[in-house]
mmCIF file of C-alpha atoms and ligand atoms in Angstrom:
data_model
loop_
_atom_site.group_PDB
_atom_site.id
_atom_site.type_symbol
_atom_site.label_atom_id
_atom_site.label_comp_id
_atom_site.label_asym_id
_atom_site.label_seq_id
_atom_site.Cartn_x
_atom_site.Cartn_y
_atom_site.Cartn_z
ATOM 1 C CA MET D 87 -37.517 -13.072 -15.143
ATOM 2 C CA ASN D 88 -40.281 -11.518 -17.314
ATOM 3 C CA ILE D 89 -38.612 -8.141 -17.899
ATOM 4 C CA ASN D 90 -37.309 -6.633 -21.103
ATOM 5 C CA PRO D 91 -34.692 -4.102 -20.254
ATOM 6 C CA VAL D 92 -34.398 -2.930 -23.881
ATOM 7 C CA ALA D 93 -38.067 -2.519 -24.594
ATOM 8 C CA VAL D 94 -39.374 -1.581 -21.122
ATOM 9 C CA LYS D 95 -36.904 0.276 -19.002
ATOM 10 C CA ALA D 96 -34.526 1.868 -21.446
ATOM 11 C CA GLY D 97 -34.889 4.860 -23.612
ATOM 12 C CA PRO D 98 -33.273 8.032 -25.028
ATOM 13 C CA THR D 99 -33.254 9.662 -21.517
ATOM 14 C CA LYS D 100 -30.144 9.597 -19.286
ATOM 15 C CA PRO D 101 -29.422 5.966 -18.527
ATOM 16 C CA LYS D 102 -29.654 4.966 -14.831
ATOM 17 C CA ILE D 103 -27.097 2.440 -13.601
ATOM 18 C CA ALA D 104 -26.863 1.053 -10.096
ATOM 19 C CA VAL D 105 -23.776 -0.836 -8.939
ATOM 20 C CA VAL D 106 -23.507 -3.140 -5.843
ATOM 21 C CA GLY D 107 -19.798 -3.873 -5.549
ATOM 22 C CA SER D 108 -16.317 -3.191 -4.294
ATOM 23 C CA LEU D 109 -14.316 -0.039 -3.623
ATOM 24 C CA ILE D 110 -10.570 -0.608 -3.366
ATOM 25 C CA MET D 111 -7.476 1.606 -3.329
ATOM 26 C CA ASP D 112 -5.043 0.345 -5.948
ATOM 27 C CA LEU D 113 -1.268 0.470 -4.996
ATOM 28 C CA VAL D 114 0.459 0.035 -8.300
ATOM 29 C CA VAL D 115 4.181 -0.765 -8.709
ATOM 30 C CA GLU D 116 5.451 -0.450 -12.246
ATOM 31 C CA VAL D 117 8.239 -2.941 -13.170
ATOM 32 C CA GLU D 118 9.999 -3.986 -16.326
ATOM 33 C CA ARG D 119 8.999 -7.631 -15.545
ATOM 34 C CA ALA D 120 7.179 -9.214 -12.604
ATOM 35 C CA PRO D 121 9.535 -10.808 -10.101
ATOM 36 C CA GLU D 122 9.804 -14.581 -9.819
ATOM 37 C CA GLU D 123 9.206 -16.267 -6.468
ATOM 38 C CA GLY D 124 11.906 -15.196 -4.022
ATOM 39 C CA GLU D 125 13.215 -12.572 -6.387
ATOM 40 C CA THR D 126 13.353 -8.827 -5.954
ATOM 41 C CA VAL D 127 13.203 -6.462 -8.895
ATOM 42 C CA ILE D 128 13.758 -2.746 -8.932
ATOM 43 C CA GLY D 129 10.473 -0.831 -9.786
ATOM 44 C CA ARG D 130 10.095 2.003 -12.366
ATOM 45 C CA GLY D 131 7.465 3.841 -10.828
ATOM 46 C CA PHE D 132 4.498 3.849 -8.231
ATOM 47 C CA GLY D 133 0.939 5.150 -8.458
ATOM 48 C CA ARG D 134 -1.982 5.164 -6.084
ATOM 49 C CA TYR D 135 -5.329 5.123 -7.864
ATOM 50 C CA PRO D 136 -8.969 4.604 -6.707
ATOM 51 C CA GLY D 137 -10.204 1.282 -8.040
ATOM 52 C CA GLY D 138 -12.322 -1.838 -7.177
ATOM 53 C CA LYS D 139 -14.360 -3.432 -9.771
ATOM 54 C CA GLY D 140 -17.644 -1.974 -8.579
ATOM 55 C CA ALA D 141 -16.488 1.546 -8.247
ATOM 56 C CA ASN D 142 -14.552 1.380 -11.495
ATOM 57 C CA GLN D 143 -17.770 0.313 -13.275
ATOM 58 C CA ALA D 144 -19.802 3.091 -11.675
ATOM 59 C CA VAL D 145 -17.152 5.612 -12.737
ATOM 60 C CA ALA D 146 -17.181 4.281 -16.228
ATOM 61 C CA ALA D 147 -20.827 4.566 -16.468
ATOM 62 C CA ALA D 148 -20.954 8.110 -15.063
ATOM 63 C CA ARG D 149 -18.166 9.314 -17.398
ATOM 64 C CA LEU D 150 -20.193 7.972 -20.287
ATOM 65 C CA GLY D 151 -23.153 10.138 -19.358
ATOM 66 C CA ALA D 152 -25.186 7.757 -17.097
ATOM 67 C CA GLU D 153 -26.815 8.556 -13.668
ATOM 68 C CA ALA D 154 -24.639 6.085 -11.762
ATOM 69 C CA HIS D 155 -25.297 5.009 -8.086
ATOM 70 C CA MET D 156 -22.709 3.104 -6.107
ATOM 71 C CA ILE D 157 -23.679 0.825 -3.225
ATOM 72 C CA GLY D 158 -20.920 -0.515 -1.074
ATOM 73 C CA ARG D 159 -18.642 0.215 1.929
ATOM 74 C CA VAL D 160 -15.329 1.988 2.582
ATOM 75 C CA GLY D 161 -13.344 2.482 5.827
ATOM 76 C CA ASP D 162 -13.366 5.819 7.636
ATOM 77 C CA ASP D 163 -9.712 6.326 6.628
ATOM 78 C CA LEU D 164 -7.523 8.265 4.026
ATOM 79 C CA PHE D 165 -8.273 5.706 1.283
ATOM 80 C CA GLY D 166 -12.085 5.664 2.051
ATOM 81 C CA HIS D 167 -12.245 9.483 1.882
ATOM 82 C CA ASP D 168 -10.231 9.507 -1.313
ATOM 83 C CA GLN D 169 -12.599 6.976 -2.835
ATOM 84 C CA LEU D 170 -15.717 9.054 -2.179
ATOM 85 C CA GLU D 171 -13.868 12.049 -3.598
ATOM 86 C CA SER D 172 -12.950 10.279 -6.789
ATOM 87 C CA LEU D 173 -16.484 8.944 -7.268
ATOM 88 C CA GLY D 174 -17.956 12.311 -6.576
ATOM 89 C CA ARG D 175 -15.636 13.961 -9.078
ATOM 90 C CA ALA D 176 -16.792 11.534 -11.775
ATOM 91 C CA GLY D 177 -20.385 12.390 -10.872
ATOM 92 C CA VAL D 178 -21.220 9.011 -9.268
ATOM 93 C CA HIS D 179 -23.940 9.215 -6.491
ATOM 94 C CA THR D 180 -22.433 8.115 -3.274
ATOM 95 C CA SER D 181 -25.201 8.451 -0.653
ATOM 96 C CA THR D 182 -25.654 4.631 -0.617
ATOM 97 C CA ILE D 183 -21.973 4.108 0.262
ATOM 98 C CA ILE D 184 -21.404 3.402 3.985
ATOM 99 C CA MET D 185 -18.278 4.577 5.718
ATOM 100 C CA ASP D 186 -17.573 1.659 8.064
ATOM 101 C CA PRO D 187 -16.228 2.928 11.513
ATOM 102 C CA ALA D 188 -14.587 -0.445 12.370
ATOM 103 C CA HIS D 189 -12.915 -1.840 9.177
ATOM 104 C CA PRO D 190 -10.316 -0.427 6.897
ATOM 105 C CA SER D 191 -10.855 0.403 3.207
ATOM 106 C CA GLY D 192 -10.089 -2.367 0.740
ATOM 107 C CA VAL D 193 -6.610 -2.317 -0.861
ATOM 108 C CA ALA D 194 -4.998 -4.029 -3.842
ATOM 109 C CA ALA D 195 -1.321 -4.523 -4.391
ATOM 110 C CA ILE D 196 -0.811 -4.412 -8.305
ATOM 111 C CA ILE D 197 2.306 -5.269 -10.175
ATOM 112 C CA LEU D 198 2.271 -3.753 -13.608
ATOM 113 C CA ASP D 199 4.798 -4.849 -16.125
ATOM 114 C CA ALA D 200 6.183 -3.030 -19.210
ATOM 115 C CA ALA D 201 3.613 -4.666 -21.461
ATOM 116 C CA GLY D 202 0.793 -3.329 -19.460
ATOM 117 C CA ARG D 203 -0.059 -6.828 -17.890
ATOM 118 C CA ASN D 204 -0.948 -7.048 -14.223
ATOM 119 C CA ARG D 205 -0.876 -9.237 -11.172
ATOM 120 C CA ILE D 206 -3.259 -8.264 -8.355
ATOM 121 C CA ALA D 207 -3.766 -9.320 -4.669
ATOM 122 C CA ILE D 208 -6.625 -7.856 -2.823
ATOM 123 C CA VAL D 209 -7.398 -7.325 0.867
ATOM 124 C CA PRO D 210 -11.187 -6.643 0.922
ATOM 125 C CA GLY D 211 -11.387 -4.912 4.307
ATOM 126 C CA ALA D 212 -14.740 -3.021 4.579
ATOM 127 C CA ASN D 213 -16.007 -4.471 1.254
ATOM 128 C CA HIS D 214 -16.537 -7.830 3.121
ATOM 129 C CA GLN D 215 -18.729 -6.013 5.710
ATOM 130 C CA VAL D 216 -21.341 -5.010 3.193
ATOM 131 C CA SER D 217 -24.579 -6.426 4.608
ATOM 132 C CA ALA D 218 -27.960 -7.538 3.277
ATOM 133 C CA ALA D 219 -29.370 -4.569 5.171
ATOM 134 C CA ASP D 220 -27.113 -2.126 3.225
ATOM 135 C CA VAL D 221 -28.424 -3.638 -0.018
ATOM 136 C CA GLU D 222 -31.986 -3.590 1.149
ATOM 137 C CA ALA D 223 -31.594 0.185 2.076
ATOM 138 C CA ALA D 224 -30.773 0.835 -1.567
ATOM 139 C CA LYS D 225 -34.015 -0.850 -2.926
ATOM 140 C CA GLY D 226 -35.269 2.392 -4.306
ATOM 141 C CA VAL D 227 -32.051 3.198 -6.175
ATOM 142 C CA ILE D 228 -31.948 -0.361 -7.567
ATOM 143 C CA GLY D 229 -35.661 -0.327 -8.544
ATOM 144 C CA ALA D 230 -35.153 3.004 -10.386
ATOM 145 C CA ALA D 231 -32.140 1.781 -12.379
ATOM 146 C CA ASP D 232 -32.178 0.558 -16.019
ATOM 147 C CA PHE D 233 -29.610 -2.043 -15.022
ATOM 148 C CA LEU D 234 -27.992 -3.309 -11.905
ATOM 149 C CA LEU D 235 -24.292 -4.164 -12.284
ATOM 150 C CA VAL D 236 -22.692 -6.735 -9.873
ATOM 151 C CA GLN D 237 -19.287 -8.497 -9.727
ATOM 152 C CA PHE D 238 -17.758 -11.174 -7.539
ATOM 153 C CA GLU D 239 -15.611 -8.931 -5.224
ATOM 154 C CA LEU D 240 -18.209 -8.824 -2.448
ATOM 155 C CA PRO D 241 -19.240 -11.902 -0.479
ATOM 156 C CA LEU D 242 -21.233 -14.115 -2.853
ATOM 157 C CA SER D 243 -24.232 -14.064 -0.460
ATOM 158 C CA ILE D 244 -24.423 -10.249 -0.728
ATOM 159 C CA THR D 245 -24.130 -10.365 -4.569
ATOM 160 C CA MET D 246 -26.998 -12.881 -4.523
ATOM 161 C CA LYS D 247 -29.044 -10.625 -2.240
ATOM 162 C CA ALA D 248 -28.564 -7.721 -4.657
ATOM 163 C CA MET D 249 -29.570 -9.956 -7.588
ATOM 164 C CA ALA D 250 -32.678 -11.240 -5.795
ATOM 165 C CA LEU D 251 -33.712 -7.715 -4.876
ATOM 166 C CA ALA D 252 -33.240 -6.565 -8.449
ATOM 167 C CA ALA D 253 -35.488 -9.409 -9.645
ATOM 168 C CA GLU D 254 -38.131 -8.397 -7.011
ATOM 169 C CA VAL D 255 -38.129 -4.762 -8.251
ATOM 170 C CA GLY D 256 -37.912 -5.676 -11.963
ATOM 171 C CA THR D 257 -34.380 -4.370 -12.688
ATOM 172 C CA PRO D 258 -32.325 -6.500 -15.182
ATOM 173 C CA VAL D 259 -28.881 -7.509 -13.780
ATOM 174 C CA ILE D 260 -25.527 -7.545 -15.601
ATOM 175 C CA LEU D 261 -23.346 -10.044 -13.853
ATOM 176 C CA ASN D 262 -19.622 -9.579 -14.327
ATOM 177 C CA PRO D 263 -18.385 -12.714 -12.522
ATOM 178 C CA ALA D 264 -14.915 -11.305 -11.651
ATOM 179 C CA PRO D 265 -12.783 -12.445 -9.996
ATOM 180 C CA ALA D 266 -13.921 -15.972 -10.742
ATOM 181 C CA GLN D 267 -15.611 -17.600 -7.718
ATOM 182 C CA PRO D 268 -17.260 -21.075 -7.298
ATOM 183 C CA ALA D 269 -20.776 -19.664 -7.999
ATOM 184 C CA GLY D 270 -23.846 -21.899 -8.375
ATOM 185 C CA LYS D 271 -26.315 -22.033 -11.214
ATOM 186 C CA GLU D 272 -28.622 -19.570 -9.417
ATOM 187 C CA PHE D 273 -26.293 -16.684 -10.340
ATOM 188 C CA PHE D 274 -26.718 -17.417 -14.077
ATOM 189 C CA ALA D 275 -30.538 -17.833 -13.657
ATOM 190 C CA LYS D 276 -30.787 -14.331 -12.176
ATOM 191 C CA ALA D 277 -28.590 -12.640 -14.729
ATOM 192 C CA ALA D 278 -29.995 -10.888 -17.865
ATOM 193 C CA LEU D 279 -26.465 -10.742 -19.195
ATOM 194 C CA VAL D 280 -23.289 -12.505 -17.900
ATOM 195 C CA THR D 281 -19.885 -10.995 -18.860
ATOM 196 C CA PRO D 282 -16.913 -13.042 -17.808
ATOM 197 C CA ASN D 283 -13.411 -12.803 -19.346
ATOM 198 C CA GLU D 284 -11.995 -15.928 -20.970
ATOM 199 C CA VAL D 285 -10.383 -17.150 -17.665
ATOM 200 C CA GLU D 286 -13.549 -16.672 -15.641
ATOM 201 C CA ALA D 287 -15.609 -18.226 -18.411
ATOM 202 C CA GLU D 288 -13.404 -21.295 -18.287
ATOM 203 C CA GLN D 289 -13.436 -21.449 -14.453
ATOM 204 C CA LEU D 290 -17.182 -20.994 -14.302
ATOM 205 C CA THR D 291 -18.128 -23.561 -16.979
ATOM 206 C CA GLY D 292 -15.251 -25.993 -17.009
ATOM 207 C CA ILE D 293 -15.000 -25.425 -20.777
ATOM 208 C CA PRO D 294 -11.583 -24.339 -22.182
ATOM 209 C CA VAL D 295 -11.968 -20.973 -23.879
ATOM 210 C CA LYS D 296 -8.967 -20.933 -26.198
ATOM 211 C CA ASP D 297 -10.712 -20.023 -29.422
ATOM 212 C CA ALA D 298 -14.084 -19.008 -30.873
ATOM 213 C CA ALA D 299 -15.369 -22.491 -30.752
ATOM 214 C CA GLY D 300 -14.549 -22.671 -26.985
ATOM 215 C CA ALA D 301 -16.115 -19.367 -26.357
ATOM 216 C CA GLU D 302 -19.309 -20.423 -28.185
ATOM 217 C CA LYS D 303 -19.522 -23.582 -26.131
ATOM 218 C CA ALA D 304 -19.002 -21.705 -22.871
ATOM 219 C CA ALA D 305 -21.561 -19.029 -23.763
ATOM 220 C CA ARG D 306 -24.097 -21.776 -24.593
ATOM 221 C CA TYR D 307 -23.437 -23.427 -21.243
ATOM 222 C CA MET D 308 -24.170 -20.042 -19.507
ATOM 223 C CA LEU D 309 -27.372 -19.605 -21.459
ATOM 224 C CA GLU D 310 -28.443 -23.124 -20.529
ATOM 225 C CA MET D 311 -27.782 -22.333 -16.884
ATOM 226 C CA GLY D 312 -30.342 -19.435 -17.204
ATOM 227 C CA ALA D 313 -28.547 -16.353 -18.408
ATOM 228 C CA LYS D 314 -30.455 -14.483 -21.060
ATOM 229 C CA ALA D 315 -27.387 -13.414 -23.013
ATOM 230 C CA ALA D 316 -23.562 -13.824 -22.748
ATOM 231 C CA VAL D 317 -20.624 -11.668 -23.528
ATOM 232 C CA ILE D 318 -17.077 -13.165 -23.056
ATOM 233 C CA THR D 319 -14.258 -10.569 -23.112
ATOM 234 C CA LEU D 320 -11.048 -11.768 -24.822
ATOM 235 C CA GLY D 321 -8.602 -9.019 -23.982
ATOM 236 C CA GLU D 322 -6.782 -7.666 -27.097
ATOM 237 C CA ARG D 323 -8.839 -10.004 -29.288
ATOM 238 C CA GLY D 324 -12.073 -8.203 -28.400
ATOM 239 C CA CYS D 325 -15.244 -9.968 -27.273
ATOM 240 C CA PHE D 326 -17.520 -12.777 -28.136
ATOM 241 C CA ILE D 327 -21.275 -12.105 -27.887
ATOM 242 C CA MET D 328 -24.401 -14.358 -28.082
ATOM 243 C CA SER D 329 -28.085 -13.926 -27.305
ATOM 244 C CA PRO D 330 -30.653 -16.540 -28.229
ATOM 245 C CA PRO D 331 -34.153 -15.992 -29.854
ATOM 246 C CA GLY D 332 -36.534 -14.683 -27.279
ATOM 247 C CA SER D 333 -33.722 -12.932 -25.254
ATOM 248 C CA PRO D 334 -34.720 -9.461 -23.967
ATOM 249 C CA PHE D 335 -31.700 -8.181 -25.909
ATOM 250 C CA GLY D 336 -32.964 -9.663 -29.209
ATOM 251 C CA GLU D 337 -31.442 -12.541 -31.107
ATOM 252 C CA GLN D 338 -27.692 -12.219 -31.779
ATOM 253 C CA PRO D 339 -25.957 -15.239 -33.279
ATOM 254 C CA ALA D 340 -22.478 -16.118 -31.816
ATOM 255 C CA GLU D 341 -20.053 -13.449 -33.089
ATOM 256 C CA LEU D 342 -16.605 -12.190 -32.320
ATOM 257 C CA ILE D 343 -16.434 -8.438 -32.163
ATOM 258 C CA PRO D 344 -12.725 -7.536 -32.734
ATOM 259 C CA ALA D 345 -10.891 -5.182 -30.354
ATOM 260 C CA TYR D 346 -9.405 -1.825 -31.447
ATOM 261 C CA LYS D 347 -5.682 -1.763 -32.102
ATOM 262 C CA VAL D 348 -3.947 0.431 -29.479
ATOM 263 C CA LYS D 349 -0.745 0.434 -27.538
ATOM 264 C CA ALA D 350 -1.646 -0.796 -24.039
ATOM 265 C CA VAL D 351 0.319 0.682 -21.041
ATOM 266 C CA ASP D 352 -2.097 -0.424 -18.244
ATOM 267 C CA THR D 353 -4.828 -2.981 -18.754
ATOM 268 C CA VAL D 354 -6.049 -2.806 -15.096
ATOM 269 C CA ALA D 355 -9.854 -2.231 -15.214
ATOM 270 C CA ALA D 356 -10.144 -2.838 -18.953
ATOM 271 C CA GLY D 357 -12.987 -5.223 -18.055
ATOM 272 C CA ASP D 358 -14.569 -2.616 -15.853
ATOM 273 C CA ALA D 359 -14.535 0.097 -18.555
ATOM 274 C CA PHE D 360 -16.053 -2.565 -20.922
ATOM 275 C CA ASN D 361 -18.875 -3.479 -18.495
ATOM 276 C CA GLY D 362 -19.753 0.083 -17.566
ATOM 277 C CA ALA D 363 -19.948 1.037 -21.245
ATOM 278 C CA LEU D 364 -22.000 -2.099 -22.216
ATOM 279 C CA ALA D 365 -24.526 -1.282 -19.506
ATOM 280 C CA VAL D 366 -24.869 2.349 -20.473
ATOM 281 C CA GLU D 367 -25.276 1.620 -24.237
ATOM 282 C CA LEU D 368 -27.775 -1.139 -23.688
ATOM 283 C CA ALA D 369 -29.684 1.205 -21.408
ATOM 284 C CA ARG D 370 -29.702 3.750 -24.244
ATOM 285 C CA GLY D 371 -31.447 1.121 -26.311
ATOM 286 C CA ALA D 372 -28.426 -0.088 -28.414
ATOM 287 C CA SER D 373 -28.388 -3.685 -29.703
ATOM 288 C CA LEU D 374 -26.039 -6.107 -28.051
ATOM 289 C CA LYS D 375 -23.622 -5.866 -30.974
ATOM 290 C CA GLU D 376 -23.674 -1.977 -30.995
ATOM 291 C CA ALA D 377 -23.083 -1.942 -27.312
ATOM 292 C CA ALA D 378 -20.268 -4.467 -27.552
ATOM 293 C CA ARG D 379 -18.540 -2.357 -30.187
ATOM 294 C CA PHE D 380 -18.872 0.732 -27.999
ATOM 295 C CA ALA D 381 -17.648 -1.194 -24.970
ATOM 296 C CA ASN D 382 -14.502 -2.429 -27.030
ATOM 297 C CA ALA D 383 -13.760 1.245 -27.808
ATOM 298 C CA THR D 384 -14.173 2.380 -24.206
ATOM 299 C CA ALA D 385 -11.985 -0.313 -22.978
ATOM 300 C CA ALA D 386 -9.361 0.251 -25.676
ATOM 301 C CA ILE D 387 -9.085 3.850 -24.638
ATOM 302 C CA SER D 388 -8.813 2.830 -20.987
ATOM 303 C CA VAL D 389 -5.772 0.582 -21.556
ATOM 304 C CA THR D 390 -3.821 3.472 -23.162
ATOM 305 C CA ARG D 391 -4.060 5.409 -19.801
ATOM 306 C CA ARG D 392 -2.675 4.642 -16.323
ATOM 307 C CA GLY D 393 -4.800 3.771 -13.260
ATOM 308 C CA ALA D 394 -8.234 2.311 -12.999
ATOM 309 C CA GLN D 395 -10.769 5.176 -12.440
ATOM 310 C CA PRO D 396 -8.622 7.961 -14.018
ATOM 311 C CA ALA D 397 -8.550 5.925 -17.332
ATOM 312 C CA MET D 398 -12.255 5.969 -17.916
ATOM 313 C CA PRO D 399 -13.127 8.057 -21.032
ATOM 314 C CA THR D 400 -16.130 10.275 -21.596
ATOM 315 C CA ARG D 401 -18.818 9.415 -24.149
ATOM 316 C CA GLU D 402 -17.497 12.268 -26.521
ATOM 317 C CA GLU D 403 -14.022 10.761 -26.352
ATOM 318 C CA VAL D 404 -15.340 7.276 -27.289
ATOM 319 C CA LEU D 405 -17.439 8.503 -30.161
ATOM 320 C CA ALA D 406 -14.470 10.406 -31.559
ATOM 321 C CA PHE D 407 -12.197 7.438 -31.188
ATOM 322 C CA MET D 408 -14.685 5.228 -33.003
ATOM 323 C CA GLU D 409 -14.978 7.747 -35.759
ATOM 324 C CA GLU D 410 -11.218 7.922 -36.140
ATOM 325 C CA ASN D 411 -10.787 4.163 -36.113
ATOM 326 C CA LYS D 412 -13.653 3.153 -38.486
HETATM 327 P P1 ATP F 73 -9.144 -6.514 -16.290
HETATM 328 O O1 ATP F 73 -9.119 -7.730 -15.284
HETATM 329 O O2 ATP F 73 -7.670 -6.121 -16.710
HETATM 330 O O3 ATP F 73 -9.957 -5.433 -15.969
HETATM 331 P P2 ATP F 73 -10.479 -8.338 -17.962
HETATM 332 O O4 ATP F 73 -9.597 -9.525 -17.844
HETATM 333 O O5 ATP F 73 -11.685 -8.341 -17.164
HETATM 334 O O6 ATP F 73 -9.707 -6.962 -17.723
HETATM 335 P P3 ATP F 73 -10.210 -8.356 -20.813
HETATM 336 O O7 ATP F 73 -10.904 -9.398 -21.462
HETATM 337 O O8 ATP F 73 -8.692 -8.475 -20.626
HETATM 338 O O9 ATP F 73 -10.951 -8.113 -19.450
HETATM 339 O O10 ATP F 73 -10.517 -6.983 -21.520
HETATM 340 C C1 ATP F 73 -11.788 -6.344 -21.568
HETATM 341 C C2 ATP F 73 -11.973 -5.591 -22.863
HETATM 342 O O11 ATP F 73 -10.890 -4.678 -22.925
HETATM 343 C C3 ATP F 73 -11.669 -6.462 -24.085
HETATM 344 O O12 ATP F 73 -12.871 -7.168 -24.459
HETATM 345 C C4 ATP F 73 -11.224 -5.400 -25.123
HETATM 346 O O13 ATP F 73 -12.510 -4.743 -25.642
HETATM 347 C C5 ATP F 73 -10.434 -4.449 -24.222
HETATM 348 N N1 ATP F 73 -9.060 -4.663 -24.223
HETATM 349 C C6 ATP F 73 -8.349 -5.322 -23.253
HETATM 350 N N2 ATP F 73 -6.974 -5.329 -23.537
HETATM 351 C C7 ATP F 73 -6.912 -4.640 -24.778
HETATM 352 C C8 ATP F 73 -5.814 -4.380 -25.605
HETATM 353 N N3 ATP F 73 -4.532 -4.692 -25.383
HETATM 354 N N4 ATP F 73 -6.047 -3.546 -26.733
HETATM 355 C C9 ATP F 73 -7.255 -3.279 -27.026
HETATM 356 N N5 ATP F 73 -8.373 -3.509 -26.349
HETATM 357 C C10 ATP F 73 -8.200 -4.271 -25.144
HETATM 358 O O1 RIB F 74 -10.755 -4.743 -12.327
HETATM 359 C C1 RIB F 74 -9.704 -3.987 -11.892
HETATM 360 C C2 RIB F 74 -9.788 -3.888 -10.360
HETATM 361 O O2 RIB F 74 -9.705 -5.200 -9.766
HETATM 362 C C3 RIB F 74 -8.637 -2.979 -9.838
HETATM 363 O O3 RIB F 74 -9.083 -1.619 -9.687
HETATM 364 C C4 RIB F 74 -8.489 -3.642 -8.418
HETATM 365 O O4 RIB F 74 -8.923 -2.874 -7.371
HETATM 366 C C5 RIB F 74 -9.157 -4.990 -8.435
HETATM 367 O O5 RIB F 74 -10.351 -4.938 -7.693
#
């Protein structure tokens, strides 16, 4: 990779973000505490929210002022139509989303406890029908973007196809390897920036990420595997950032950027808010540290709100929040 996203593609103009990823309808049951195996608990509430890591990140980027394009598939059903409407309302460009006539939209069953913690089971449906041809058809959109964002909710071969296409057209890739999959070295090698959470970092590297020393070791491993920079998100502790000399993001020694203190009611899609924000700020020309602070603030606001896409704040809200919490 010989591109420099910060110096070459980014600028003060409206950032352009492309996302190849999942669209999923979240069916959320709120409980005091999650049931044990074989146990039934009485829920406190139910919500249905458009989600999916890819779509959430596209919505986060659009709400923060980017021109965001979503590439993926939904079913030709109620959930699929609702997804397109939610993305459209947020200002995400949806012409590269295919409505699959033969497969249902993806769904997620989510149990959300009183502390805002979640357990999620996904049925991918149409998301697993995204084809190499779908990605190829979006070559122009990917080529025009400041960053391509990908996750691990589509088949790995499709994510790799998107990353290879981005390399061909000179668009740097932010790889959010979530949920963790047994991915090979080639994924790191094609990533400008890799952004696992602590569990995913541990699963991908085999290095326990229990503290700052563990996070630094795991980040180093990912850089050795070819990523140009690494950010490990650490939930309510914030995030760990690192970018070696010569990185397109500039040198950033290993550093923990603390989270904002808020009362979390729903942490679903905190990582997506974070990744969307990180991409937008880097595309605006922010340093990795500035972008990580902004992403911490965006994600902190998102955990105080219910639902995945409805929780994403605007840029004005994030700037006001950062000012109030200096
Ligand atoms: P999810 O899977 O729920 O979308 P994740 O596991 O991918 O999230 P986390 O590391 O839990 O990602 O959180 C991402 C970012 O969100 C953190 O780096 C932090 O900035 C913010 N965040 C998460 N939880 C909290 C919290 N309780 N209070 C403040 N900020 C939080
Ligand atoms: O990252 C949160 C998302 O993961 C949810 O919206 C759910 O759809 C799952 O894909």
